[in-house]
PDB file of C-alpha atoms in Angstrom:
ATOM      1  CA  UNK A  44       0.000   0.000   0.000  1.00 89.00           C
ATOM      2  CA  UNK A  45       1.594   3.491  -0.954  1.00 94.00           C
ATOM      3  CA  UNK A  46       0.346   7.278  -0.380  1.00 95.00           C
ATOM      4  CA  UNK A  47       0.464   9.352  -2.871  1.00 97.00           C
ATOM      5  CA  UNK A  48       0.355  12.983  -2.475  1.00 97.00           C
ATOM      6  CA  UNK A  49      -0.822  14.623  -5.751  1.00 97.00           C
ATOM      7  CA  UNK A  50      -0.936  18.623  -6.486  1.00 97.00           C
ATOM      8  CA  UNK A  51      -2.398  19.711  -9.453  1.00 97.00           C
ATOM      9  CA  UNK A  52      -1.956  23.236 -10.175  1.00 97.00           C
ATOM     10  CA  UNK A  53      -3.074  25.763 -13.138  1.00 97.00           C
ATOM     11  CA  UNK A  54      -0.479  26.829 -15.831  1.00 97.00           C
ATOM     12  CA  UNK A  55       1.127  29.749 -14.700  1.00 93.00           C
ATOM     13  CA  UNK A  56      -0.001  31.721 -17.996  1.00 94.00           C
ATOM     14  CA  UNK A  57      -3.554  30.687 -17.326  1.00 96.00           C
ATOM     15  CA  UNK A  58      -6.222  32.597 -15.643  1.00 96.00           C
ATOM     16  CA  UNK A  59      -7.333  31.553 -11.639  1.00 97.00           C
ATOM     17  CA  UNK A  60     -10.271  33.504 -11.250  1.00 97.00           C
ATOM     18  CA  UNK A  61     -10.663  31.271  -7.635  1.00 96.00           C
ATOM     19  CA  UNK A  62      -7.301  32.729  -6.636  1.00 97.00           C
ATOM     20  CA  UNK A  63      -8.186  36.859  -7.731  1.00 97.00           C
ATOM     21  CA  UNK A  64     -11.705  36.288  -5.223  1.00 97.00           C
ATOM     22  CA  UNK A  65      -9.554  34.693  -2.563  1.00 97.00           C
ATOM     23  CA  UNK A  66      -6.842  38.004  -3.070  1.00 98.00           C
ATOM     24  CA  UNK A  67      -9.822  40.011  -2.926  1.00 97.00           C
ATOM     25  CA  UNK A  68     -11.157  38.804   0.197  1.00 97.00           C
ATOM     26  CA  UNK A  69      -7.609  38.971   2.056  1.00 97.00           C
ATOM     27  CA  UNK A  70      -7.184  42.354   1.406  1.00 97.00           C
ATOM     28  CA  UNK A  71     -11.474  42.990   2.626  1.00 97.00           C
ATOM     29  CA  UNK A  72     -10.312  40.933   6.026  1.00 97.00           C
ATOM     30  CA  UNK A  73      -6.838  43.275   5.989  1.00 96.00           C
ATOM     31  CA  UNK A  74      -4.449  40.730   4.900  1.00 96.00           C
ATOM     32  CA  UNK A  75      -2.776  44.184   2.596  1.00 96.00           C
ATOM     33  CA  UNK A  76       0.926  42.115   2.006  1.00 95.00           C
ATOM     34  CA  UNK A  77      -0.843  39.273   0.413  1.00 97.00           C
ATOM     35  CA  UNK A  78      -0.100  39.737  -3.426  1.00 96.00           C
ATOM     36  CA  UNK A  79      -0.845  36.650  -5.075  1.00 96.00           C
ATOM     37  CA  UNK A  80      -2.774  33.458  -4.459  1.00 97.00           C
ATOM     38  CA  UNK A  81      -3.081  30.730  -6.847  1.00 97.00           C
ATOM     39  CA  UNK A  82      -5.581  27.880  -5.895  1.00 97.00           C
ATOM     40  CA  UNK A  83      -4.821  24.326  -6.717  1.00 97.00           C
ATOM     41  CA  UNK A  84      -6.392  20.893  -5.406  1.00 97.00           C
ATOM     42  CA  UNK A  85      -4.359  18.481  -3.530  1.00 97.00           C
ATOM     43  CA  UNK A  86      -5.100  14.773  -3.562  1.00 97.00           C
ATOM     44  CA  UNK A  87      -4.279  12.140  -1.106  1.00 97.00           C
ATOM     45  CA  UNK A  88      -4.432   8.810  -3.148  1.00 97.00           C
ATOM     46  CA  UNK A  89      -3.837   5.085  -1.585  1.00 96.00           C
ATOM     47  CA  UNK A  90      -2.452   2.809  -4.119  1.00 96.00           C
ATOM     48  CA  UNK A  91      -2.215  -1.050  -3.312  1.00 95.00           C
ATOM     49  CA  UNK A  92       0.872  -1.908  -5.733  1.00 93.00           C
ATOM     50  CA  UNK A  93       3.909  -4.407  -5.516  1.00 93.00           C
ATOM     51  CA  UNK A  94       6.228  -1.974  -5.291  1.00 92.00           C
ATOM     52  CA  UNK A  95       7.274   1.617  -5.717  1.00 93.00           C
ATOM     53  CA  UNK A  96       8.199   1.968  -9.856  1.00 95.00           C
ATOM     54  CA  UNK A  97       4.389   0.160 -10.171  1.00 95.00           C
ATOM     55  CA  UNK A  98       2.464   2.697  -7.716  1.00 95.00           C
ATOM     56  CA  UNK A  99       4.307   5.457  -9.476  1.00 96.00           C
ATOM     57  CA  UNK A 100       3.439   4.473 -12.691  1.00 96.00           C
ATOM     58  CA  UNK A 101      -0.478   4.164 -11.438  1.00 96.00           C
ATOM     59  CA  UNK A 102      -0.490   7.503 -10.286  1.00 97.00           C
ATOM     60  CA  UNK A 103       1.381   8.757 -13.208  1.00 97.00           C
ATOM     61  CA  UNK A 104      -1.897   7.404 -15.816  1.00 97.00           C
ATOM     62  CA  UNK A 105      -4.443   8.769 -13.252  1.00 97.00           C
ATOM     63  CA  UNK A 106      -3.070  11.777 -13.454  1.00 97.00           C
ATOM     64  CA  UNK A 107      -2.798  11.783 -17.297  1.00 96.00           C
ATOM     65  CA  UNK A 108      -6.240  10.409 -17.946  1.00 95.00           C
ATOM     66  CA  UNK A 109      -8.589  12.044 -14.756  1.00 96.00           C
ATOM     67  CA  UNK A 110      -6.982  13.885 -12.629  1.00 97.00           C
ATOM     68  CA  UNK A 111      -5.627  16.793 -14.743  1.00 96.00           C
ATOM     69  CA  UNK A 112      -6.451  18.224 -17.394  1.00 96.00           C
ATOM     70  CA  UNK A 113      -3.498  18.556 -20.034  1.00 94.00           C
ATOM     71  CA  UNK A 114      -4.525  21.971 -21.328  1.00 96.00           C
ATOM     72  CA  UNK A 115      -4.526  24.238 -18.527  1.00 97.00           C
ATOM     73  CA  UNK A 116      -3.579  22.239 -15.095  1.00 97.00           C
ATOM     74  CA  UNK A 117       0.260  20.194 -14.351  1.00 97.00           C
ATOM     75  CA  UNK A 118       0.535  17.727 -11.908  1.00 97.00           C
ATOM     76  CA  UNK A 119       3.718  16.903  -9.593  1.00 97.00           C
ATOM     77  CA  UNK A 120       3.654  13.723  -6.950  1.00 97.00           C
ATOM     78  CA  UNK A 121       5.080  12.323  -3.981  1.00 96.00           C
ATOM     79  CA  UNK A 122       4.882   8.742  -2.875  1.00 95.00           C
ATOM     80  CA  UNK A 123       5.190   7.486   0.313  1.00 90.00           C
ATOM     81  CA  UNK A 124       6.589   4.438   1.639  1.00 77.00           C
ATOM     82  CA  UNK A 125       4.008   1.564   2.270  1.00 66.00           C
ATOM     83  CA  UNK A 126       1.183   3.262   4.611  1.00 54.00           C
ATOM     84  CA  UNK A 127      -1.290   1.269   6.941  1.00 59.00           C
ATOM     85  CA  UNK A 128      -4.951   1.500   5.586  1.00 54.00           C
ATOM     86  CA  UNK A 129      -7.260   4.317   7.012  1.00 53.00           C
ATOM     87  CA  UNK A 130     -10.119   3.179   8.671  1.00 48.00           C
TER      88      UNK A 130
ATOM     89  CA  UNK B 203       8.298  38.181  -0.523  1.00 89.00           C
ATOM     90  CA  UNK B 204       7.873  34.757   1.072  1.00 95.00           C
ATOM     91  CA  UNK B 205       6.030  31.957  -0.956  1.00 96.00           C
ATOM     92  CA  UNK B 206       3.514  30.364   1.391  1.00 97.00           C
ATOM     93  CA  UNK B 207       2.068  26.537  -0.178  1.00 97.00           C
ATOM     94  CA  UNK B 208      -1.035  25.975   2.319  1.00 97.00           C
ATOM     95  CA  UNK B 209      -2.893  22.322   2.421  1.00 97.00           C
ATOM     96  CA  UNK B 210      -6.087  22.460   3.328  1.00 97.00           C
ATOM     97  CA  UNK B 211      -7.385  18.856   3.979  1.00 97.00           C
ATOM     98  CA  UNK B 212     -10.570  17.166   5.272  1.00 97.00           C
ATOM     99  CA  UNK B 213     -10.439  16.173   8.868  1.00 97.00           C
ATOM    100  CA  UNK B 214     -10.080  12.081   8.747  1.00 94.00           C
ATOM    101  CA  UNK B 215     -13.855  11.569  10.105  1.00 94.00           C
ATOM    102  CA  UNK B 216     -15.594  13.922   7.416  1.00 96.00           C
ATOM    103  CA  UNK B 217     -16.991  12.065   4.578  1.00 96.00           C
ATOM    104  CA  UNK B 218     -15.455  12.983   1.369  1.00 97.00           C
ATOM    105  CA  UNK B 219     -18.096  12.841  -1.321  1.00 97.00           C
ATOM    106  CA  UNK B 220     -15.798  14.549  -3.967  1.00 96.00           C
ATOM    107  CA  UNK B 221     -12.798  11.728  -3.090  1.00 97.00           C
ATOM    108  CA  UNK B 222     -15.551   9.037  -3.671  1.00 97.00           C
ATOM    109  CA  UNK B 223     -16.567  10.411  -6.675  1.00 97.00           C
ATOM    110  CA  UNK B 224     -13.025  10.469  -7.963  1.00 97.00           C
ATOM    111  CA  UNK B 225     -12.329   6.520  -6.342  1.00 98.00           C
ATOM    112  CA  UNK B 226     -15.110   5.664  -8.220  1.00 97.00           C
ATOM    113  CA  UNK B 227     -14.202   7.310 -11.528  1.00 97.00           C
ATOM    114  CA  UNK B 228     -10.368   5.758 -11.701  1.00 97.00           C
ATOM    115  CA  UNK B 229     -11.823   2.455 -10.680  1.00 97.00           C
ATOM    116  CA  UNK B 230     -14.037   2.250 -13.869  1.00 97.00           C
ATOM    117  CA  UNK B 231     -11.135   3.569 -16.143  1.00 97.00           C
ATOM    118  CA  UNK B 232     -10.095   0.439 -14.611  1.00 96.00           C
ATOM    119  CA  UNK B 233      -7.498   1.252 -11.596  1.00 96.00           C
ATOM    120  CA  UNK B 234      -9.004  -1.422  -9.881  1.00 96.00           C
ATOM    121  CA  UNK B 235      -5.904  -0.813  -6.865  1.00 95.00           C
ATOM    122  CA  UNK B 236      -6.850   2.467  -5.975  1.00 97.00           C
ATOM    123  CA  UNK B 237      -8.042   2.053  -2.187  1.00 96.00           C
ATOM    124  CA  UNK B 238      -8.987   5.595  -1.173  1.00 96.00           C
ATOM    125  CA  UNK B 239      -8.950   9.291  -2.516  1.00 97.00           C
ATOM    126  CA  UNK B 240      -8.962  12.091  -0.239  1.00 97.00           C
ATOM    127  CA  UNK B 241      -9.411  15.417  -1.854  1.00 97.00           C
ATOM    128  CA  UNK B 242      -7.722  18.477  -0.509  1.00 97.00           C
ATOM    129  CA  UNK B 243      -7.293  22.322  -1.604  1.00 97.00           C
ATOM    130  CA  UNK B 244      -3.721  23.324  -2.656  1.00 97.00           C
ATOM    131  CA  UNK B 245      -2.731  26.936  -2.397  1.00 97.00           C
ATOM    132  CA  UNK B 246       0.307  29.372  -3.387  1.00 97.00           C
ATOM    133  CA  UNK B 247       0.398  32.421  -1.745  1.00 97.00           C
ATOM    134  CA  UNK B 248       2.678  35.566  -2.014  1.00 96.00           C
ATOM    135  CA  UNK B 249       2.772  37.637   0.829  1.00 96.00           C
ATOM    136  CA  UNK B 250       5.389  40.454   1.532  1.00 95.00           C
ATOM    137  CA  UNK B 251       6.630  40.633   5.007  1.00 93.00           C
ATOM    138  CA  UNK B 252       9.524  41.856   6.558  1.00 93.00           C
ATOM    139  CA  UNK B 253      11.055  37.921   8.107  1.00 92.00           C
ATOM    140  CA  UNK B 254      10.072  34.839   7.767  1.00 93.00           C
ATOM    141  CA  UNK B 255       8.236  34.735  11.443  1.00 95.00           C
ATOM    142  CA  UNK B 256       6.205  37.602  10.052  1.00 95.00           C
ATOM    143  CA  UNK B 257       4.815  36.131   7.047  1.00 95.00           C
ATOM    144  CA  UNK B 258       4.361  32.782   8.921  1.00 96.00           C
ATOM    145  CA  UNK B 259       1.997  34.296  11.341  1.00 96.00           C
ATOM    146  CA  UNK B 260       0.046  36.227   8.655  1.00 96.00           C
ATOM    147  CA  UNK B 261      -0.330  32.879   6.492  1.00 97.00           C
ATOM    148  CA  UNK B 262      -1.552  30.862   9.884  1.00 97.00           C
ATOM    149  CA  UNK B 263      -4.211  34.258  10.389  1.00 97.00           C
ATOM    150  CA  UNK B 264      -5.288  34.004   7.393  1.00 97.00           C
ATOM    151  CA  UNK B 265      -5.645  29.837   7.049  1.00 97.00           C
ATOM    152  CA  UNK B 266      -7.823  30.427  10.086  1.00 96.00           C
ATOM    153  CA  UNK B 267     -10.283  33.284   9.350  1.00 95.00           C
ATOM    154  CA  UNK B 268     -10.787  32.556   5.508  1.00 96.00           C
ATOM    155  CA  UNK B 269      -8.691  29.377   3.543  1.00 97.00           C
ATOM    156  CA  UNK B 270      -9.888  26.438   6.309  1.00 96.00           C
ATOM    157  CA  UNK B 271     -13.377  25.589   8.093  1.00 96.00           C
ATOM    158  CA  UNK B 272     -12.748  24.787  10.954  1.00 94.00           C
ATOM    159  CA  UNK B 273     -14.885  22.908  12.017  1.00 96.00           C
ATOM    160  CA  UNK B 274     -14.182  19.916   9.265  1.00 97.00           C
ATOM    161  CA  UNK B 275     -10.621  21.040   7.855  1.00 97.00           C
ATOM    162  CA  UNK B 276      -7.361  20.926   8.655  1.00 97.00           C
ATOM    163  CA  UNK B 277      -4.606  22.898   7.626  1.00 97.00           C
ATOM    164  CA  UNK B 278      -0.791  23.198   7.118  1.00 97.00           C
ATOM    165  CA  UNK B 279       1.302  25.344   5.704  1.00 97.00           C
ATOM    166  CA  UNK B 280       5.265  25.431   4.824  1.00 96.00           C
ATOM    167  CA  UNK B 281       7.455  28.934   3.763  1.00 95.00           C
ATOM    168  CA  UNK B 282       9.947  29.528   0.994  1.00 90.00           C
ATOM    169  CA  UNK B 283      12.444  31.457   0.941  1.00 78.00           C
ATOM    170  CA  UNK B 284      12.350  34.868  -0.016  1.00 66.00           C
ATOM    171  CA  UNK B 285      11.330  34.112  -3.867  1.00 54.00           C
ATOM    172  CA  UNK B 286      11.228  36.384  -7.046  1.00 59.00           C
ATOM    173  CA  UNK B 287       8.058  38.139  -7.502  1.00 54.00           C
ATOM    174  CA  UNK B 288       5.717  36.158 -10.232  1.00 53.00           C
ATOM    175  CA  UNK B 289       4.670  38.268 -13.508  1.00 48.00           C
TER     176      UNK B 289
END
């Protein structure tokens, strides 16, 4: 069983409208040295695989095929070493 | 300029619909080993401050009156480096 930690993030040319109402409302609350934010999703992913090179591989084609999408988003990982199964 | 990169996460009890949704997508494209996805919020901020213990006490401020709810979210948060400002 490995953990993989998986951030997608926009294209740094392309436009986070999520991120400009965020800015917006940390400068409302007073948060004035805030200058950028740029929003991204962050997935926790438990792989059952025989070892490392497979799970990596796994998370590499989810990525590709559901988890990002090639136009505007890239995607970095990080896998864990063999976790114990949550609940 | 620091570089903040907040995680926002669900708190392990709260139900996930959006992770199941995803689990259940990958397994009919056929990852049949995926166990469990846990879906998170991913964020860059820039904030200008004058030292690092500065900015990290703005970013927590700010994690806990807008970016997290508390009440079914955790948070964490680690700080770059003074970086170059973006665009």
């Amino acid at each position: 069983m490995f953990l993989a930690r998986v951030y997608v993030t926009l294209k740094p040319a392309v436009n986070d409208p999520q991120g400009l109402t965020i800015l917006g409302g940390l400068h409302t609350l007073g948060f004035a040295s805030v200058e950028q934010v740029r929003m991204g999703k962050y997935l926790e992913i438990r792989v059952d695989a025989p070892d490392a090179d497979a799970a990596r591989a796994q998370v590499e084609a989810m990525c590709r095929k559901l988890l990002a999408n090639p136009v505007i988003e890239e995607f970095r990982f990080e896998l864990d070493a063999p976790a114990p199964a949550a609940g």
